[in-house]
Amino acid sequence: MNIIFFSPSFNTGQWIQGIKARLPDAKVRAWVSGDNAPADYALVWHPPYEMLAGRKDLKGIFVLGAGVDVILRQELENPGMLSADVPLIRLEDTGMARQMQEYTVNAVLYYFRRMDEYRRNQERRIWHPLEQHNRKEFVIGVLGVGVLGRSVLEKLKEFDFAVRCWSRTAKQLDGVESFAGEGQFGEFLSGCQVLINLLPDTPETRAILNISTFSQLKKGAYIINIARGAHLVEQDLLTAIDKNYVAGATLDVFAIEPLSTMHPFWTHPRITVTPHIAANTIPEQAMDSVCENIQRMEQGESAKGLVNISLGY
């Protein structure tokens, strides 16, 4: 089989050698402009239009990340890059779930133990022990119940927090209060002390972290956004903090990245900024996943992580 690879972010040589080692019979090449030679599979991250447009010979396009919003946006802006007959496949985990757990637990415990407030007291040289949050009243809500959302919920349950989730369609998870659809969104938000966003980026979810959402949370709530910057209305967050709807936020993703050096988030005392590092693709695990999926497809089985393009994930 023939496999083409393109990514401006990953080490091309490492990936080509890694795929060859796992699929010895495959011919793997780095795609370059003008390469129209036959290919069975494409492994991509931010691919050029030219690479995929008109390639009806492909059996599958593998996006080397958990999110496919970028490539779907490319298709929307330049129709014809993706063929309706070619499956689009995303990475489901490949080590990202554990990273998301680590990032989320760190942020949640930081707020639960009131470390944000102690940090501000330290800056003012104030020695003042604070009353601890009540664990059972420290309700944590997770937006999005995909592979990563489920993983985060399972880890938070280990700390005996009250956890709930919200998704497009109803889910049944042991020990998790579940809500679904627009009709239950307000009920889900009510009483949430921490709101964690792990939704896919779709037209329906874009700008979901807005002033209306913030105003329905428990007063003095915390926001953790580790999905996409497009989910957050940035000015609404600043307003929500000013109105005491929100006590603090941890943000790993932004509408424009890198974040401008002049952006107010950098210096805001109640906002923690990290540079889109909550979960990164781990090449070795990602290669294992892609190659196992290719072998499944070659044997006539369905791929894992198949994207429903109409839904956007």
C-alpha positions as protocol buffer text, in pm:
chain_id: "A"
residue {
  index: 1
  type: MET
  ca { x: 0 y: 0 z: 0 }
}
residue {
  index: 2
  type: ASN
  ca { x: 103 y: 363 z: -49 }
}
residue {
  index: 3
  type: ILE
  ca { x: 86 y: 612 z: 239 }
}
residue {
  index: 4
  type: ILE
  ca { x: 145 y: 986 z: 213 }
}
residue {
  index: 5
  type: PHE
  ca { x: 236 y: 1201 z: 514 }
}
residue {
  index: 6
  type: PHE
  ca { x: 219 y: 1575 z: 576 }
}
residue {
  index: 7
  type: SER
  ca { x: 253 y: 1775 z: 896 }
}
residue {
  index: 8
  type: PRO
  ca { x: 417 y: 2112 z: 966 }
}
residue {
  index: 9
  type: SER
  ca { x: 428 y: 2023 z: 1337 }
}
residue {
  index: 10
  type: PHE
  ca { x: 564 y: 1668 z: 1363 }
}
residue {
  index: 11
  type: ASN
  ca { x: 905 y: 1520 z: 1277 }
}
residue {
  index: 12
  type: THR
  ca { x: 844 y: 1382 z: 928 }
}
residue {
  index: 13
  type: GLY
  ca { x: 1140 y: 1145 z: 934 }
}
residue {
  index: 14
  type: GLN
  ca { x: 1037 y: 999 z: 1269 }
}
residue {
  index: 15
  type: TRP
  ca { x: 684 y: 935 z: 1144 }
}
residue {
  index: 16
  type: ILE
  ca { x: 789 y: 780 z: 814 }
}
residue {
  index: 17
  type: GLN
  ca { x: 1032 y: 545 z: 982 }
}
residue {
  index: 18
  type: GLY
  ca { x: 781 y: 462 z: 1253 }
}
residue {
  index: 19
  type: ILE
  ca { x: 503 y: 377 z: 1007 }
}
residue {
  index: 20
  type: LYS
  ca { x: 742 y: 167 z: 795 }
}
residue {
  index: 21
  type: ALA
  ca { x: 850 y: -28 z: 1104 }
}
residue {
  index: 22
  type: ARG
  ca { x: 489 y: -106 z: 1191 }
}
residue {
  index: 23
  type: LEU
  ca { x: 374 y: -171 z: 833 }
}
residue {
  index: 24
  type: PRO
  ca { x: 680 y: -324 z: 660 }
}
residue {
  index: 25
  type: ASP
  ca { x: 498 y: -380 z: 331 }
}
residue {
  index: 26
  type: ALA
  ca { x: 385 y: -19 z: 304 }
}
residue {
  index: 27
  type: LYS
  ca { x: 552 y: 248 z: 93 }
}
residue {
  index: 28
  type: VAL
  ca { x: 549 y: 566 z: 297 }
}
residue {
  index: 29
  type: ARG
  ca { x: 650 y: 905 z: 158 }
}
residue {
  index: 30
  type: ALA
  ca { x: 642 y: 1267 z: 262 }
}
residue {
  index: 31
  type: TRP
  ca { x: 397 y: 1452 z: 41 }
}
residue {
  index: 32
  type: VAL
  ca { x: 535 y: 1755 z: -144 }
}
residue {
  index: 33
  type: SER
  ca { x: 365 y: 1999 z: -377 }
}
residue {
  index: 34
  type: GLY
  ca { x: 302 y: 1842 z: -715 }
}
residue {
  index: 35
  type: ASP
  ca { x: 285 y: 1485 z: -582 }
}
residue {
  index: 36
  type: ASN
  ca { x: -15 y: 1330 z: -754 }
}
residue {
  index: 37
  type: ALA
  ca { x: 110 y: 972 z: -744 }
}
residue {
  index: 38
  type: PRO
  ca { x: -130 y: 705 z: -614 }
}
residue {
  index: 39
  type: ALA
  ca { x: -194 y: 678 z: -242 }
}
residue {
  index: 40
  type: ASP
  ca { x: -413 y: 452 z: -30 }
}
residue {
  index: 41
  type: TYR
  ca { x: -397 y: 646 z: 298 }
}
residue {
  index: 42
  type: ALA
  ca { x: -308 y: 1002 z: 397 }
}
residue {
  index: 43
  type: LEU
  ca { x: -173 y: 1095 z: 741 }
}
residue {
  index: 44
  type: VAL
  ca { x: -217 y: 1468 z: 790 }
}
residue {
  index: 45
  type: TRP
  ca { x: -210 y: 1767 z: 1018 }
}
residue {
  index: 46
  type: HIS
  ca { x: -307 y: 2102 z: 862 }
}
residue {
  index: 47
  type: PRO
  ca { x: -273 y: 1964 z: 507 }
}
residue {
  index: 48
  type: PRO
  ca { x: -265 y: 2190 z: 200 }
}
residue {
  index: 49
  type: TYR
  ca { x: -574 y: 2187 z: -22 }
}
residue {
  index: 50
  type: GLU
  ca { x: -364 y: 2053 z: -309 }
}
residue {
  index: 51
  type: MET
  ca { x: -267 y: 1741 z: -115 }
}
residue {
  index: 52
  type: LEU
  ca { x: -618 y: 1600 z: -79 }
}
residue {
  index: 53
  type: ALA
  ca { x: -834 y: 1767 z: -342 }
}
residue {
  index: 54
  type: GLY
  ca { x: -953 y: 1522 z: -604 }
}
residue {
  index: 55
  type: ARG
  ca { x: -795 y: 1217 z: -439 }
}
residue {
  index: 56
  type: LYS
  ca { x: -1077 y: 968 z: -474 }
}
residue {
  index: 57
  type: ASP
  ca { x: -825 y: 681 z: -461 }
}
residue {
  index: 58
  type: LEU
  ca { x: -776 y: 722 z: -86 }
}
residue {
  index: 59
  type: LYS
  ca { x: -920 y: 460 z: 147 }
}
residue {
  index: 60
  type: GLY
  ca { x: -888 y: 690 z: 448 }
}
residue {
  index: 61
  type: ILE
  ca { x: -755 y: 1022 z: 576 }
}
residue {
  index: 62
  type: PHE
  ca { x: -607 y: 1012 z: 926 }
}
residue {
  index: 63
  type: VAL
  ca { x: -601 y: 1340 z: 1117 }
}
residue {
  index: 64
  type: LEU
  ca { x: -310 y: 1328 z: 1362 }
}
residue {
  index: 65
  type: GLY
  ca { x: -501 y: 1476 z: 1654 }
}
residue {
  index: 66
  type: ALA
  ca { x: -822 y: 1437 z: 1854 }
}
residue {
  index: 67
  type: GLY
  ca { x: -988 y: 1740 z: 1694 }
}
residue {
  index: 68
  type: VAL
  ca { x: -1089 y: 1765 z: 1329 }
}
residue {
  index: 69
  type: ASP
  ca { x: -1225 y: 2119 z: 1340 }
}
residue {
  index: 70
  type: VAL
  ca { x: -927 y: 2263 z: 1152 }
}
residue {
  index: 71
  type: ILE
  ca { x: -954 y: 2031 z: 851 }
}
residue {
  index: 72
  type: LEU
  ca { x: -1334 y: 2068 z: 843 }
}
residue {
  index: 73
  type: ARG
  ca { x: -1293 y: 2445 z: 846 }
}
residue {
  index: 74
  type: GLN
  ca { x: -1045 y: 2414 z: 561 }
}
residue {
  index: 75
  type: GLU
  ca { x: -1305 y: 2216 z: 366 }
}
residue {
  index: 76
  type: LEU
  ca { x: -1571 y: 2476 z: 442 }
}
residue {
  index: 77
  type: GLU
  ca { x: -1348 y: 2757 z: 319 }
}
residue {
  index: 78
  type: ASN
  ca { x: -1224 y: 2560 z: 15 }
}
residue {
  index: 79
  type: PRO
  ca { x: -1488 y: 2302 z: -80 }
}
residue {
  index: 80
  type: GLY
  ca { x: -1361 y: 1995 z: -259 }
}
residue {
  index: 81
  type: MET
  ca { x: -1059 y: 1919 z: -43 }
}
residue {
  index: 82
  type: LEU
  ca { x: -1239 y: 1626 z: 121 }
}
residue {
  index: 83
  type: SER
  ca { x: -1421 y: 1364 z: -82 }
}
residue {
  index: 84
  type: ALA
  ca { x: -1750 y: 1243 z: 60 }
}
residue {
  index: 85
  type: ASP
  ca { x: -1645 y: 889 z: -33 }
}
residue {
  index: 86
  type: VAL
  ca { x: -1322 y: 893 z: 169 }
}
residue {
  index: 87
  type: PRO
  ca { x: -1347 y: 821 z: 544 }
}
residue {
  index: 88
  type: LEU
  ca { x: -1203 y: 1084 z: 778 }
}
residue {
  index: 89
  type: ILE
  ca { x: -1054 y: 936 z: 1094 }
}
residue {
  index: 90
  type: ARG
  ca { x: -928 y: 1108 z: 1409 }
}
residue {
  index: 91
  type: LEU
  ca { x: -709 y: 990 z: 1696 }
}
residue {
  index: 92
  type: GLU
  ca { x: -927 y: 882 z: 1988 }
}
residue {
  index: 93
  type: ASP
  ca { x: -674 y: 874 z: 2272 }
}
residue {
  index: 94
  type: THR
  ca { x: -310 y: 775 z: 2210 }
}
residue {
  index: 95
  type: GLY
  ca { x: -202 y: 903 z: 2551 }
}
residue {
  index: 96
  type: MET
  ca { x: -406 y: 1223 z: 2541 }
}
residue {
  index: 97
  type: ALA
  ca { x: -666 y: 1102 z: 2791 }
}
residue {
  index: 98
  type: ARG
  ca { x: -410 y: 1066 z: 3068 }
}
residue {
  index: 99
  type: GLN
  ca { x: -265 y: 1410 z: 2992 }
}
residue {
  index: 100
  type: MET
  ca { x: -613 y: 1561 z: 3008 }
}
residue {
  index: 101
  type: GLN
  ca { x: -670 y: 1389 z: 3343 }
}
residue {
  index: 102
  type: GLU
  ca { x: -346 y: 1531 z: 3482 }
}
residue {
  index: 103
  type: TYR
  ca { x: -417 y: 1882 z: 3360 }
}
residue {
  index: 104
  type: THR
  ca { x: -777 y: 1883 z: 3480 }
}
residue {
  index: 105
  type: VAL
  ca { x: -709 y: 1731 z: 3823 }
}
residue {
  index: 106
  type: ASN
  ca { x: -431 y: 1983 z: 3878 }
}
residue {
  index: 107
  type: ALA
  ca { x: -662 y: 2275 z: 3793 }
}
residue {
  index: 108
  type: VAL
  ca { x: -958 y: 2141 z: 3994 }
}
residue {
  index: 109
  type: LEU
  ca { x: -751 y: 2076 z: 4307 }
}
residue {
  index: 110
  type: TYR
  ca { x: -587 y: 2417 z: 4272 }
}
residue {
  index: 111
  type: TYR
  ca { x: -929 y: 2575 z: 4305 }
}
residue {
  index: 112
  type: PHE
  ca { x: -1071 y: 2323 z: 4552 }
}
residue {
  index: 113
  type: ARG
  ca { x: -782 y: 2384 z: 4796 }
}
residue {
  index: 114
  type: ARG
  ca { x: -816 y: 2760 z: 4729 }
}
residue {
  index: 115
  type: MET
  ca { x: -458 y: 2789 z: 4607 }
}
residue {
  index: 116
  type: ASP
  ca { x: -562 y: 3069 z: 4375 }
}
residue {
  index: 117
  type: GLU
  ca { x: -668 y: 3276 z: 4675 }
}
residue {
  index: 118
  type: TYR
  ca { x: -357 y: 3184 z: 4874 }
}
residue {
  index: 119
  type: ARG
  ca { x: -145 y: 3294 z: 4579 }
}
residue {
  index: 120
  type: ARG
  ca { x: -311 y: 3636 z: 4578 }
}
residue {
  index: 121
  type: ASN
  ca { x: -271 y: 3657 z: 4956 }
}
residue {
  index: 122
  type: GLN
  ca { x: 98 y: 3575 z: 4920 }
}
residue {
  index: 123
  type: GLU
  ca { x: 143 y: 3863 z: 4676 }
}
residue {
  index: 124
  type: ARG
  ca { x: -11 y: 4093 z: 4941 }
}
residue {
  index: 125
  type: ARG
  ca { x: 180 y: 3921 z: 5227 }
}
residue {
  index: 126
  type: ILE
  ca { x: -143 y: 3822 z: 5402 }
}
residue {
  index: 127
  type: TRP
  ca { x: -128 y: 3526 z: 5644 }
}
residue {
  index: 128
  type: HIS
  ca { x: -488 y: 3409 z: 5661 }
}
residue {
  index: 129
  type: PRO
  ca { x: -601 y: 3043 z: 5661 }
}
residue {
  index: 130
  type: LEU
  ca { x: -920 y: 3000 z: 5458 }
}
residue {
  index: 131
  type: GLU
  ca { x: -1210 y: 2766 z: 5526 }
}
residue {
  index: 132
  type: GLN
  ca { x: -1195 y: 2469 z: 5292 }
}
residue {
  index: 133
  type: HIS
  ca { x: -1459 y: 2412 z: 5024 }
}
residue {
  index: 134
  type: ASN
  ca { x: -1721 y: 2151 z: 5104 }
}
residue {
  index: 135
  type: ARG
  ca { x: -1640 y: 1856 z: 4878 }
}
residue {
  index: 136
  type: LYS
  ca { x: -2000 y: 1746 z: 4826 }
}
residue {
  index: 137
  type: GLU
  ca { x: -2106 y: 2100 z: 4735 }
}
residue {
  index: 138
  type: PHE
  ca { x: -1810 y: 2147 z: 4501 }
}
residue {
  index: 139
  type: VAL
  ca { x: -2005 y: 2022 z: 4199 }
}
residue {
  index: 140
  type: ILE
  ca { x: -1802 y: 1971 z: 3882 }
}
residue {
  index: 141
  type: GLY
  ca { x: -1972 y: 1980 z: 3542 }
}
residue {
  index: 142
  type: VAL
  ca { x: -1807 y: 1848 z: 3227 }
}
residue {
  index: 143
  type: LEU
  ca { x: -1923 y: 1966 z: 2885 }
}
residue {
  index: 144
  type: GLY
  ca { x: -1866 y: 1688 z: 2631 }
}
residue {
  index: 145
  type: VAL
  ca { x: -1868 y: 1316 z: 2693 }
}
residue {
  index: 146
  type: GLY
  ca { x: -1638 y: 1179 z: 2425 }
}
residue {
  index: 147
  type: VAL
  ca { x: -1334 y: 964 z: 2497 }
}
residue {
  index: 148
  type: LEU
  ca { x: -1151 y: 1249 z: 2672 }
}
residue {
  index: 149
  type: GLY
  ca { x: -1457 y: 1373 z: 2861 }
}
residue {
  index: 150
  type: ARG
  ca { x: -1532 y: 1026 z: 2995 }
}
residue {
  index: 151
  type: SER
  ca { x: -1171 y: 984 z: 3100 }
}
residue {
  index: 152
  type: VAL
  ca { x: -1173 y: 1312 z: 3295 }
}
residue {
  index: 153
  type: LEU
  ca { x: -1502 y: 1222 z: 3465 }
}
residue {
  index: 154
  type: GLU
  ca { x: -1365 y: 883 z: 3574 }
}
residue {
  index: 155
  type: LYS
  ca { x: -1056 y: 1042 z: 3727 }
}
residue {
  index: 156
  type: LEU
  ca { x: -1253 y: 1313 z: 3910 }
}
residue {
  index: 157
  type: LYS
  ca { x: -1480 y: 1047 z: 4061 }
}
residue {
  index: 158
  type: GLU
  ca { x: -1174 y: 902 z: 4235 }
}
residue {
  index: 159
  type: PHE
  ca { x: -1157 y: 1220 z: 4444 }
}
residue {
  index: 160
  type: ASP
  ca { x: -1520 y: 1176 z: 4556 }
}
residue {
  index: 161
  type: PHE
  ca { x: -1636 y: 1495 z: 4389 }
}
residue {
  index: 162
  type: ALA
  ca { x: -1999 y: 1529 z: 4280 }
}
residue {
  index: 163
  type: VAL
  ca { x: -1971 y: 1517 z: 3901 }
}
residue {
  index: 164
  type: ARG
  ca { x: -2219 y: 1576 z: 3622 }
}
residue {
  index: 165
  type: CYS
  ca { x: -2198 y: 1592 z: 3244 }
}
residue {
  index: 166
  type: TRP
  ca { x: -2378 y: 1748 z: 2950 }
}
residue {
  index: 167
  type: SER
  ca { x: -2377 y: 1632 z: 2589 }
}
residue {
  index: 168
  type: ARG
  ca { x: -2579 y: 1656 z: 2269 }
}
residue {
  index: 169
  type: THR
  ca { x: -2745 y: 1320 z: 2333 }
}
residue {
  index: 170
  type: ALA
  ca { x: -2819 y: 1137 z: 2659 }
}
residue {
  index: 171
  type: LYS
  ca { x: -2539 y: 933 z: 2818 }
}
residue {
  index: 172
  type: GLN
  ca { x: -2550 y: 684 z: 3103 }
}
residue {
  index: 173
  type: LEU
  ca { x: -2235 y: 684 z: 3319 }
}
residue {
  index: 174
  type: ASP
  ca { x: -2206 y: 522 z: 3661 }
}
residue {
  index: 175
  type: GLY
  ca { x: -2178 y: 780 z: 3937 }
}
residue {
  index: 176
  type: VAL
  ca { x: -2231 y: 1073 z: 3701 }
}
residue {
  index: 177
  type: GLU
  ca { x: -2544 y: 1288 z: 3682 }
}
residue {
  index: 178
  type: SER
  ca { x: -2615 y: 1320 z: 3312 }
}
residue {
  index: 179
  type: PHE
  ca { x: -2791 y: 1596 z: 3119 }
}
residue {
  index: 180
  type: ALA
  ca { x: -2850 y: 1627 z: 2745 }
}
residue {
  index: 181
  type: GLY
  ca { x: -2975 y: 1870 z: 2488 }
}
residue {
  index: 182
  type: GLU
  ca { x: -3060 y: 2238 z: 2495 }
}
residue {
  index: 183
  type: GLY
  ca { x: -3361 y: 2171 z: 2719 }
}
residue {
  index: 184
  type: GLN
  ca { x: -3145 y: 2045 z: 3007 }
}
residue {
  index: 185
  type: PHE
  ca { x: -2854 y: 2286 z: 2969 }
}
residue {
  index: 186
  type: GLY
  ca { x: -2974 y: 2532 z: 3232 }
}
residue {
  index: 187
  type: GLU
  ca { x: -3045 y: 2253 z: 3480 }
}
residue {
  index: 188
  type: PHE
  ca { x: -2694 y: 2116 z: 3420 }
}
residue {
  index: 189
  type: LEU
  ca { x: -2533 y: 2455 z: 3484 }
}
residue {
  index: 190
  type: SER
  ca { x: -2730 y: 2527 z: 3801 }
}
residue {
  index: 191
  type: GLY
  ca { x: -2516 y: 2457 z: 4106 }
}
residue {
  index: 192
  type: CYS
  ca { x: -2192 y: 2388 z: 3914 }
}
residue {
  index: 193
  type: GLN
  ca { x: -1887 y: 2517 z: 4103 }
}
residue {
  index: 194
  type: VAL
  ca { x: -1647 y: 2413 z: 3827 }
}
residue {
  index: 195
  type: LEU
  ca { x: -1725 y: 2401 z: 3454 }
}
residue {
  index: 196
  type: ILE
  ca { x: -1484 y: 2199 z: 3238 }
}
residue {
  index: 197
  type: ASN
  ca { x: -1518 y: 2228 z: 2862 }
}
residue {
  index: 198
  type: LEU
  ca { x: -1426 y: 1929 z: 2644 }
}
residue {
  index: 199
  type: LEU
  ca { x: -1679 y: 1979 z: 2363 }
}
residue {
  index: 200
  type: PRO
  ca { x: -1593 y: 1940 z: 1995 }
}
residue {
  index: 201
  type: ASP
  ca { x: -1581 y: 2262 z: 1794 }
}
residue {
  index: 202
  type: THR
  ca { x: -1900 y: 2272 z: 1590 }
}
residue {
  index: 203
  type: PRO
  ca { x: -2134 y: 2555 z: 1482 }
}
residue {
  index: 204
  type: GLU
  ca { x: -2368 y: 2451 z: 1768 }
}
residue {
  index: 205
  type: THR
  ca { x: -2101 y: 2461 z: 2040 }
}
residue {
  index: 206
  type: ARG
  ca { x: -1908 y: 2768 z: 1927 }
}
residue {
  index: 207
  type: ALA
  ca { x: -1930 y: 3055 z: 2181 }
}
residue {
  index: 208
  type: ILE
  ca { x: -2105 y: 2831 z: 2435 }
}
residue {
  index: 209
  type: LEU
  ca { x: -1890 y: 2976 z: 2714 }
}
residue {
  index: 210
  type: ASN
  ca { x: -2067 y: 3310 z: 2725 }
}
residue {
  index: 211
  type: ILE
  ca { x: -2219 y: 3548 z: 2977 }
}
residue {
  index: 212
  type: SER
  ca { x: -2551 y: 3362 z: 2978 }
}
residue {
  index: 213
  type: THR
  ca { x: -2375 y: 3036 z: 3062 }
}
residue {
  index: 214
  type: PHE
  ca { x: -2159 y: 3197 z: 3330 }
}
residue {
  index: 215
  type: SER
  ca { x: -2456 y: 3367 z: 3498 }
}
residue {
  index: 216
  type: GLN
  ca { x: -2633 y: 3032 z: 3549 }
}
residue {
  index: 217
  type: LEU
  ca { x: -2345 y: 2870 z: 3737 }
}
residue {
  index: 218
  type: LYS
  ca { x: -2305 y: 2874 z: 4113 }
}
residue {
  index: 219
  type: LYS
  ca { x: -2181 y: 3221 z: 4205 }
}
residue {
  index: 220
  type: GLY
  ca { x: -1802 y: 3232 z: 4215 }
}
residue {
  index: 221
  type: ALA
  ca { x: -1759 y: 2937 z: 3979 }
}
residue {
  index: 222
  type: TYR
  ca { x: -1439 y: 2831 z: 3804 }
}
residue {
  index: 223
  type: ILE
  ca { x: -1394 y: 2776 z: 3429 }
}
residue {
  index: 224
  type: ILE
  ca { x: -1150 y: 2529 z: 3275 }
}
residue {
  index: 225
  type: ASN
  ca { x: -1134 y: 2539 z: 2894 }
}
residue {
  index: 226
  type: ILE
  ca { x: -925 y: 2264 z: 2736 }
}
residue {
  index: 227
  type: ALA
  ca { x: -1127 y: 2215 z: 2416 }
}
residue {
  index: 228
  type: ARG
  ca { x: -1108 y: 2502 z: 2166 }
}
residue {
  index: 229
  type: GLY
  ca { x: -1069 y: 2878 z: 2190 }
}
residue {
  index: 230
  type: ALA
  ca { x: -1376 y: 2924 z: 1968 }
}
residue {
  index: 231
  type: HIS
  ca { x: -1594 y: 2799 z: 2255 }
}
residue {
  index: 232
  type: LEU
  ca { x: -1514 y: 3102 z: 2469 }
}
residue {
  index: 233
  type: VAL
  ca { x: -1643 y: 3455 z: 2428 }
}
residue {
  index: 234
  type: GLU
  ca { x: -1337 y: 3622 z: 2576 }
}
residue {
  index: 235
  type: GLN
  ca { x: -1492 y: 3955 z: 2673 }
}
residue {
  index: 236
  type: ASP
  ca { x: -1782 y: 3771 z: 2839 }
}
residue {
  index: 237
  type: LEU
  ca { x: -1535 y: 3591 z: 3067 }
}
residue {
  index: 238
  type: LEU
  ca { x: -1381 y: 3921 z: 3175 }
}
residue {
  index: 239
  type: THR
  ca { x: -1729 y: 4061 z: 3237 }
}
residue {
  index: 240
  type: ALA
  ca { x: -1832 y: 3751 z: 3433 }
}
residue {
  index: 241
  type: ILE
  ca { x: -1527 y: 3789 z: 3658 }
}
residue {
  index: 242
  type: ASP
  ca { x: -1608 y: 4156 z: 3715 }
}
residue {
  index: 243
  type: LYS
  ca { x: -1966 y: 4061 z: 3809 }
}
residue {
  index: 244
  type: ASN
  ca { x: -1843 y: 3783 z: 4043 }
}
residue {
  index: 245
  type: TYR
  ca { x: -2022 y: 3516 z: 3839 }
}
residue {
  index: 246
  type: VAL
  ca { x: -1680 y: 3359 z: 3790 }
}
residue {
  index: 247
  type: ALA
  ca { x: -1400 y: 3350 z: 4050 }
}
residue {
  index: 248
  type: GLY
  ca { x: -1127 y: 3223 z: 3822 }
}
residue {
  index: 249
  type: ALA
  ca { x: -1044 y: 3052 z: 3495 }
}
residue {
  index: 250
  type: THR
  ca { x: -777 y: 2818 z: 3360 }
}
residue {
  index: 251
  type: LEU
  ca { x: -744 y: 2849 z: 2984 }
}
residue {
  index: 252
  type: ASP
  ca { x: -531 y: 2631 z: 2756 }
}
residue {
  index: 253
  type: VAL
  ca { x: -686 y: 2724 z: 2420 }
}
residue {
  index: 254
  type: PHE
  ca { x: -761 y: 3056 z: 2256 }
}
residue {
  index: 255
  type: ALA
  ca { x: -939 y: 3201 z: 1954 }
}
residue {
  index: 256
  type: ILE
  ca { x: -605 y: 3323 z: 1816 }
}
residue {
  index: 257
  type: GLU
  ca { x: -288 y: 3133 z: 1897 }
}
residue {
  index: 258
  type: PRO
  ca { x: -27 y: 3220 z: 2003 }
}
residue {
  index: 259
  type: LEU
  ca { x: -204 y: 3454 z: 2243 }
}
residue {
  index: 260
  type: SER
  ca { x: -109 y: 3816 z: 2171 }
}
residue {
  index: 261
  type: THR
  ca { x: 143 y: 3957 z: 2419 }
}
residue {
  index: 262
  type: MET
  ca { x: -97 y: 4248 z: 2472 }
}
residue {
  index: 263
  type: HIS
  ca { x: -395 y: 4027 z: 2557 }
}
residue {
  index: 264
  type: PRO
  ca { x: -550 y: 4109 z: 2900 }
}
residue {
  index: 265
  type: PHE
  ca { x: -558 y: 3739 z: 2996 }
}
residue {
  index: 266
  type: TRP
  ca { x: -180 y: 3738 z: 3049 }
}
residue {
  index: 267
  type: THR
  ca { x: -191 y: 3977 z: 3344 }
}
residue {
  index: 268
  type: HIS
  ca { x: -537 y: 3910 z: 3486 }
}
residue {
  index: 269
  type: PRO
  ca { x: -496 y: 3794 z: 3849 }
}
residue {
  index: 270
  type: ARG
  ca { x: -782 y: 3544 z: 3822 }
}
residue {
  index: 271
  type: ILE
  ca { x: -688 y: 3385 z: 3489 }
}
residue {
  index: 272
  type: THR
  ca { x: -426 y: 3115 z: 3436 }
}
residue {
  index: 273
  type: VAL
  ca { x: -289 y: 3082 z: 3082 }
}
residue {
  index: 274
  type: THR
  ca { x: -112 y: 2778 z: 2937 }
}
residue {
  index: 275
  type: PRO
  ca { x: 2 y: 2749 z: 2572 }
}
residue {
  index: 276
  type: HIS
  ca { x: -224 y: 2470 z: 2437 }
}
residue {
  index: 277
  type: ILE
  ca { x: -40 y: 2192 z: 2619 }
}
residue {
  index: 278
  type: ALA
  ca { x: -320 y: 2015 z: 2808 }
}
residue {
  index: 279
  type: ALA
  ca { x: -277 y: 1709 z: 2584 }
}
residue {
  index: 280
  type: ASN
  ca { x: -32 y: 1660 z: 2301 }
}
residue {
  index: 281
  type: THR
  ca { x: -14 y: 1385 z: 2041 }
}
residue {
  index: 282
  type: ILE
  ca { x: 244 y: 1127 z: 2154 }
}
residue {
  index: 283
  type: PRO
  ca { x: 400 y: 1005 z: 1826 }
}
residue {
  index: 284
  type: GLU
  ca { x: 474 y: 644 z: 1922 }
}
residue {
  index: 285
  type: GLN
  ca { x: 125 y: 583 z: 2060 }
}
residue {
  index: 286
  type: ALA
  ca { x: -33 y: 770 z: 1771 }
}
residue {
  index: 287
  type: MET
  ca { x: 159 y: 556 z: 1520 }
}
residue {
  index: 288
  type: ASP
  ca { x: 42 y: 241 z: 1696 }
}
residue {
  index: 289
  type: SER
  ca { x: -318 y: 358 z: 1673 }
}
residue {
  index: 290
  type: VAL
  ca { x: -299 y: 465 z: 1306 }
}
residue {
  index: 291
  type: CYS
  ca { x: -131 y: 143 z: 1195 }
}
residue {
  index: 292
  type: GLU
  ca { x: -374 y: -77 z: 1389 }
}
residue {
  index: 293
  type: ASN
  ca { x: -658 y: 114 z: 1224 }
}
residue {
  index: 294
  type: ILE
  ca { x: -509 y: 70 z: 876 }
}
residue {
  index: 295
  type: GLN
  ca { x: -477 y: -303 z: 938 }
}
residue {
  index: 296
  type: ARG
  ca { x: -841 y: -314 z: 1049 }
}
residue {
  index: 297
  type: MET
  ca { x: -950 y: -135 z: 734 }
}
residue {
  index: 298
  type: GLU
  ca { x: -739 y: -360 z: 512 }
}
residue {
  index: 299
  type: GLN
  ca { x: -922 y: -656 z: 668 }
}
residue {
  index: 300
  type: GLY
  ca { x: -1258 y: -501 z: 586 }
}
residue {
  index: 301
  type: GLU
  ca { x: -1336 y: -379 z: 938 }
}
residue {
  index: 302
  type: SER
  ca { x: -1459 y: -34 z: 1035 }
}
residue {
  index: 303
  type: ALA
  ca { x: -1205 y: 221 z: 1152 }
}
residue {
  index: 304
  type: LYS
  ca { x: -1204 y: 343 z: 1510 }
}
residue {
  index: 305
  type: GLY
  ca { x: -1242 y: 720 z: 1541 }
}
residue {
  index: 306
  type: LEU
  ca { x: -1448 y: 757 z: 1224 }
}
residue {
  index: 307
  type: VAL
  ca { x: -1567 y: 1117 z: 1193 }
}
residue {
  index: 308
  type: ASN
  ca { x: -1926 y: 1209 z: 1117 }
}
residue {
  index: 309
  type: ILE
  ca { x: -1856 y: 1512 z: 899 }
}
residue {
  index: 310
  type: SER
  ca { x: -2212 y: 1643 z: 926 }
}
residue {
  index: 311
  type: LEU
  ca { x: -2182 y: 1651 z: 1307 }
}
residue {
  index: 312
  type: GLY
  ca { x: -1826 y: 1779 z: 1306 }
}
residue {
  index: 313
  type: TYR
  ca { x: -1671 y: 1506 z: 1522 }
}
